[in-house]
XYZ file of C-alpha atoms in Angstrom:
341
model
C -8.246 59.528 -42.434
C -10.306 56.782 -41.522
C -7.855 55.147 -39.204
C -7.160 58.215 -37.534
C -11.413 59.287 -36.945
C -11.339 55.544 -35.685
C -8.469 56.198 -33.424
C -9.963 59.256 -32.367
C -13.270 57.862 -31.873
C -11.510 55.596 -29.641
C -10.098 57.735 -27.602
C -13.040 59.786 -27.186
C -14.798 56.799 -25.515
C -11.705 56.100 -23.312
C -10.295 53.467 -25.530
C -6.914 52.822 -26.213
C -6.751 53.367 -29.964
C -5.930 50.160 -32.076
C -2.170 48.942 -33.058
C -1.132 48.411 -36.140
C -0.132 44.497 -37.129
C 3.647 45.713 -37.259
C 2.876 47.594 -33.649
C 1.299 44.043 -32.283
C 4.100 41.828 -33.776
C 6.491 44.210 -32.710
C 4.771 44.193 -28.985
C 4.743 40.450 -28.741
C 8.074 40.026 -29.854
C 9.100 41.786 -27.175
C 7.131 40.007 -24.621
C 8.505 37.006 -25.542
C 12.316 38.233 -24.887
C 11.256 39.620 -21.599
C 9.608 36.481 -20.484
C 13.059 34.416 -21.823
C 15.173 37.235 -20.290
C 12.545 36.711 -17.120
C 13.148 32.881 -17.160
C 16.930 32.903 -17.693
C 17.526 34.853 -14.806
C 15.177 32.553 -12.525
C 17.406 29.538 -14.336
C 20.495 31.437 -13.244
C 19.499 31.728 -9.659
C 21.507 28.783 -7.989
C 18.736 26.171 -6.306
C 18.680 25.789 -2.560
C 20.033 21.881 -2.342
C 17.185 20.371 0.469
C 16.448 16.878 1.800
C 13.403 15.641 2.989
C 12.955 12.352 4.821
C 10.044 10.577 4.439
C 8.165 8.459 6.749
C 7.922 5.162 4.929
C 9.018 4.168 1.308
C 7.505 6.117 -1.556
C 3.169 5.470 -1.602
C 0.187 7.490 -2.535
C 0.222 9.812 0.694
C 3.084 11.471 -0.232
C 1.965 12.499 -3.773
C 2.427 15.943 -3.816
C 6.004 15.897 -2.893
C 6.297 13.744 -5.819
C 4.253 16.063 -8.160
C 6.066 19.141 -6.928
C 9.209 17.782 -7.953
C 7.568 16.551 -11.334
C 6.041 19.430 -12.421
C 8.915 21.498 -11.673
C 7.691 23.344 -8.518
C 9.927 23.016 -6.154
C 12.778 24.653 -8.375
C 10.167 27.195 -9.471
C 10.502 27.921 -5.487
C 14.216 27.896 -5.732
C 14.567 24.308 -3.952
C 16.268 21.307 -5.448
C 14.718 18.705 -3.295
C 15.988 15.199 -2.924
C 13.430 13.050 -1.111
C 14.642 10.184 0.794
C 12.835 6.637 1.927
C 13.944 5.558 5.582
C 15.434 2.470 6.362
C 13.668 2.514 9.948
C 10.374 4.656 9.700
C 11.190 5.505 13.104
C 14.208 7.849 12.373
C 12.950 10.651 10.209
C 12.357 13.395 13.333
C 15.760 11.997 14.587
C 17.486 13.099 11.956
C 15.391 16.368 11.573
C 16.121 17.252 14.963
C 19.691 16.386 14.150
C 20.109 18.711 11.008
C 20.946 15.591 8.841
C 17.485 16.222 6.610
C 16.094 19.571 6.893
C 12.850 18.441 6.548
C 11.033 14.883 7.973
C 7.881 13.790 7.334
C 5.824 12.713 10.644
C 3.069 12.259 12.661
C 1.257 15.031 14.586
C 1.227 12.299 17.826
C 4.827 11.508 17.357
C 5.894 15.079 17.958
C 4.190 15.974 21.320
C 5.951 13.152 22.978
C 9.170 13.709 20.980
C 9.292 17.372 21.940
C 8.624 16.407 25.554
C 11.583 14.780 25.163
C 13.769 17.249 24.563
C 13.923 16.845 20.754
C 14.323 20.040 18.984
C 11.249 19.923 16.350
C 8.441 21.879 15.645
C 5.890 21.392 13.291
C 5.657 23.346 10.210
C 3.079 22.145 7.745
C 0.268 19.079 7.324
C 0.618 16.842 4.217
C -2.487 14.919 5.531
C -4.831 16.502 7.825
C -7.018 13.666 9.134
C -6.563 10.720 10.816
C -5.269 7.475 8.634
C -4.174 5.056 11.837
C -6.339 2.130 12.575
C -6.061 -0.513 14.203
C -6.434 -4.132 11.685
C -7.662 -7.384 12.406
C -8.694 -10.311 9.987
C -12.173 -10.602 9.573
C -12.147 -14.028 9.807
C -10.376 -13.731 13.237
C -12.615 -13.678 16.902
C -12.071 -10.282 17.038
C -14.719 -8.268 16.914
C -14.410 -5.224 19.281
C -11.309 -4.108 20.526
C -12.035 -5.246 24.281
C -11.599 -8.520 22.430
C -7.652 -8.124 21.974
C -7.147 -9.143 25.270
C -4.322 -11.730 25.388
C -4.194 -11.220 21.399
C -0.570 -10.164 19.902
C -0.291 -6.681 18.265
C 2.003 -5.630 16.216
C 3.444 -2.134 15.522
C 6.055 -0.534 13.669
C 7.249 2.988 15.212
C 7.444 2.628 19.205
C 6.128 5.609 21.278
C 3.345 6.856 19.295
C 1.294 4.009 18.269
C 1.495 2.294 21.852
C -0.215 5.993 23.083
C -2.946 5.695 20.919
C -3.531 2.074 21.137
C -3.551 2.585 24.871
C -6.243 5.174 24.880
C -8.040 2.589 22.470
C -7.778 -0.281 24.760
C -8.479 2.051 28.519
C -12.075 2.891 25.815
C -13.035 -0.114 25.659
C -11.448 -1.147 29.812
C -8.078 -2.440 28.760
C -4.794 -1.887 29.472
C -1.280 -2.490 27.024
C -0.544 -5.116 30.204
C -3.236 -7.142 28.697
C -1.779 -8.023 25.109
C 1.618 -8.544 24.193
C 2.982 -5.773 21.503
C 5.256 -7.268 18.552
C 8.001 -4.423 16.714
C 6.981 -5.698 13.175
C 8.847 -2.928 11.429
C 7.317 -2.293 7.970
C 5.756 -5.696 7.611
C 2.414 -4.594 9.167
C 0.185 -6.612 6.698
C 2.684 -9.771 5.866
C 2.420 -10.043 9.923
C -1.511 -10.320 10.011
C -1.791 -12.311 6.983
C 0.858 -15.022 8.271
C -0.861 -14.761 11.807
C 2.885 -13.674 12.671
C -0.409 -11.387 14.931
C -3.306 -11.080 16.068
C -3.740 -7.082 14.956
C -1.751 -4.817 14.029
C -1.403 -0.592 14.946
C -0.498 1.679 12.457
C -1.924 0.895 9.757
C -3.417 2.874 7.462
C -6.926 2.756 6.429
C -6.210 4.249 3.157
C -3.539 1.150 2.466
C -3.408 -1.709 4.476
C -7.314 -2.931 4.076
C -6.552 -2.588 0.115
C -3.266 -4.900 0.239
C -5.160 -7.497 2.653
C -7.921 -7.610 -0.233
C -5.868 -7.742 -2.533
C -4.440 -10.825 -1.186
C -7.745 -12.349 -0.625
C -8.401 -11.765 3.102
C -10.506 -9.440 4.268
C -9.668 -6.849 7.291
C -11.782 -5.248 9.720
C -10.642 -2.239 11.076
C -11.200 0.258 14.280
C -10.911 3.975 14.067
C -8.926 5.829 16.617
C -11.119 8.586 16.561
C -14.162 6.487 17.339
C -12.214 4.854 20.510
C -11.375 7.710 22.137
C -8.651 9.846 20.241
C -8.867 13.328 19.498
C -8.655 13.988 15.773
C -5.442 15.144 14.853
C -3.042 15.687 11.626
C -1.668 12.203 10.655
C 1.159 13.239 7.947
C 3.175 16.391 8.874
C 6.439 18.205 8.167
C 8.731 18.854 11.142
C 12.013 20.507 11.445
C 14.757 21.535 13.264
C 13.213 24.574 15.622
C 16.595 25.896 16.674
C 17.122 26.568 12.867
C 13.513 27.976 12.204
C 14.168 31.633 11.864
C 16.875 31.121 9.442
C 15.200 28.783 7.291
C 11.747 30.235 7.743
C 11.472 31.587 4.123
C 12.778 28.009 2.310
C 10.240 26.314 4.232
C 7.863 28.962 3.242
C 8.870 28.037 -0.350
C 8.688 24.225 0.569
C 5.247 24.253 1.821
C 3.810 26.638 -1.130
C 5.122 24.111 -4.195
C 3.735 21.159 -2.131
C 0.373 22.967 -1.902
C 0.124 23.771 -5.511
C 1.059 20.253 -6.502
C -1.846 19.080 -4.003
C -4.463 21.850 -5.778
C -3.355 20.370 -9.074
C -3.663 16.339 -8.103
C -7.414 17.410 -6.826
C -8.033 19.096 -10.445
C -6.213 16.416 -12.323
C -6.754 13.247 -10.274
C -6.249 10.552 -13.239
C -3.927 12.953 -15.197
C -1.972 13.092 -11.534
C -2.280 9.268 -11.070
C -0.399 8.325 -14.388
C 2.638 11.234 -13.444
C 3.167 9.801 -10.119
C 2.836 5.912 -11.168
C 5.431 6.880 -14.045
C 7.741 8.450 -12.010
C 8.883 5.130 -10.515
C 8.378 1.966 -12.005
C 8.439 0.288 -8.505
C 4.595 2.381 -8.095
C 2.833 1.147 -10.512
C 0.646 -1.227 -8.822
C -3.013 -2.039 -8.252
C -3.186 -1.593 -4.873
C -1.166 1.766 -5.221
C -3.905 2.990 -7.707
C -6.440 1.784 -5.392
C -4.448 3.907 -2.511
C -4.382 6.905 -4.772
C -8.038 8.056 -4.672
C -8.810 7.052 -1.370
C -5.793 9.318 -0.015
C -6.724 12.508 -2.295
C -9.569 13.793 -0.339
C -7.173 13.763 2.890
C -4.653 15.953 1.740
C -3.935 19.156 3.390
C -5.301 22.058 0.669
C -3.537 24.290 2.790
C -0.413 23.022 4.054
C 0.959 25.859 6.187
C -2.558 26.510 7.504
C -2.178 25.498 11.640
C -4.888 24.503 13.210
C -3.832 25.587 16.638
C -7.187 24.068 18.664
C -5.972 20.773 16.966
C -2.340 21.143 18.438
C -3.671 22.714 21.850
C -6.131 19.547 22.275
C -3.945 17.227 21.481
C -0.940 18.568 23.940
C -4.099 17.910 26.504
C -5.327 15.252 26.104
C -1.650 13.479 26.323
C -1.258 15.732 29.680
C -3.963 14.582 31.287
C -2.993 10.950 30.565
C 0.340 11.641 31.762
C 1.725 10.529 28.489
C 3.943 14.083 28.014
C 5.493 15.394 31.765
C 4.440 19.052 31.146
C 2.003 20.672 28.464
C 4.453 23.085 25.580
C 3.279 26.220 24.458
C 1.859 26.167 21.124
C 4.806 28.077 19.661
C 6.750 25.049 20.526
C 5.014 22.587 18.669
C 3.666 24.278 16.055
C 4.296 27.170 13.436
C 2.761 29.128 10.264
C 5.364 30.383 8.403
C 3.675 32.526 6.426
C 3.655 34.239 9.930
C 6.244 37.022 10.266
């Protein structure tokens, strides 16, 4: 009687009435088999096989493509993703534009000339939304300005893109590229300035290169594009084949949502993160890696589908008006949202 005046009392007050301990085991025993019933049919859903080029070898900035794949997201998005280091850091849009990788990792810069081109690309999603390029010297060099690399030897590593922005540089400060000579250092930006293989170097990141110099026990002084006349623009983005687009719009979707959650966990767990990405290759476990770590998280896209389309717009511009690019692209050219139907 008492159980049923309480249950009615319950109801009365727009309650649902209490279950017994054999009703509650019995209810949670089967919300356990649906979630295992819900889980083995996600497990038997065959995994989209996907590669993704990246633009150098394995480093801090591209931490939440290693997170997603180890905390499981990318298969929790139906990808199996394989990510691959370039030999030449200048091939990754190639072979995106190609259909060898469906997925590169590049630089916003890199694919307003490369679509000008002809290349087939289009951007669809930022890893890292501000600026990282600088341009290095040793402190204990002459150089103090950048008007003062003339007749000074800089070195570079990807042709095209760094030679645009180094020229607006130089024209800021009254130069031209006719007054230094440029040096193809390949991935040996920092060996090159150490060694005084060069004068400078382009290319380099702030977040990395200063870091390995100190490390090494000489100290760099660095210029920021966006303080010698370069618009601000998205240094790390994904590009892909834009014939394929349509067809693949819903993977990339998937792509671009696992790499944002791994980048809203790495902000929330920023040591915890630190020790899963060092661990997941003993080759990262470094100092100057660590040191890399935190000063790349605050630069990662939160949002990594998000376009900026003033960013894209301005930067198609200002390469225009330099007569960098022969003919300005629509923005649906260079860039998409694809969680845009």
């Amino acid at each position: 009687m008492e159980a049923t005046a309480g249950a009615a009392e319950q109801a009365k007050n727009g309650a649902e009435p209490a279950a017994s301990d054999e009703q509650s085991a019995d209810a949670d025993s089967k919300g356990v088999a649906n979630d295992a019933t819900k889980d083995a049919a996600t497990a038997e859903q065959p995994l989209t096989q996907y590669k993704v080029m990246l633009d150098w070898y394995t480093n801090p900035g591209h931490a939440p493509l290693v997170l997603a794949q180890e905390l499981g997201l990318f298969k929790k998005h139906g990808l199996d993703v394989e990510l691959i280091a370039p030999a030449d850091p200048s091939v990754p849009p190639k072979l995106a534009a190609a259909e060898r990788v469906d997925i590169a990792i590049s630089y916003q810069p890199q694919l307003h000339l490369q679509i000008d081109q002809g290349l087939p690309l289009v951007r669809i999603g930022t890893l890292v939304a501000t600026p990282l390029n600088v341009v290095v010297v040793r402190a204990d060099s002459d150089i103090q300005s950048i008007a003062d690399l003339k007749g000074k030897r800089v070195g570079y590593s990807v042709g095209g893109v760094e030679e645009v922005l180094l020229s607006t540089m130089l024209q800021h400060s009254g130069l031209t590229l006719d007054d230094i000579t440029l040096t193809n250092v390949n991935f040996s930006l920092t060996p090159s300035l150490l060694t005084r293989k060069v004068d400078a170097v382009t290319g380099a990141f702030r977040n990395f290169e200063l870091a390995q110099m100190a490390q090494e026990g000489v100290k760099g002084r660095a210029f920021y594009i966006e303080e010698e006349g370069v618009p601000t623009y998205d240094e790390l983005i994904f590009v892909a084949n834009s014939d394929s687009y349509e067809r693949k719009q819903a993977q990339y979707a998937g792509f671009l949502a696992a790499v944002g959650e791994a980048t809203a966990w790495i902000i929330n767990h920023p040591d915890q993160g630190w020790e899963m990405f060092r661990d997941s290759d003993p080759a990262l476990d470094t100092e100057l890696n660590k040191e890399a770590w935190y000063a790349t998280l605050p630069r990662f896209a939160l949002r990594p589908a998000a376009l900026d389309a003033g960013r894209y717009r301005d930067f198609e511009d200002f390469l225009f008006e330099r007569g960098m690019i022969k003919k300005r692209q629509s923005l649906s050219h260079l860039a998409v949202d694809v969680n845009t139907p």
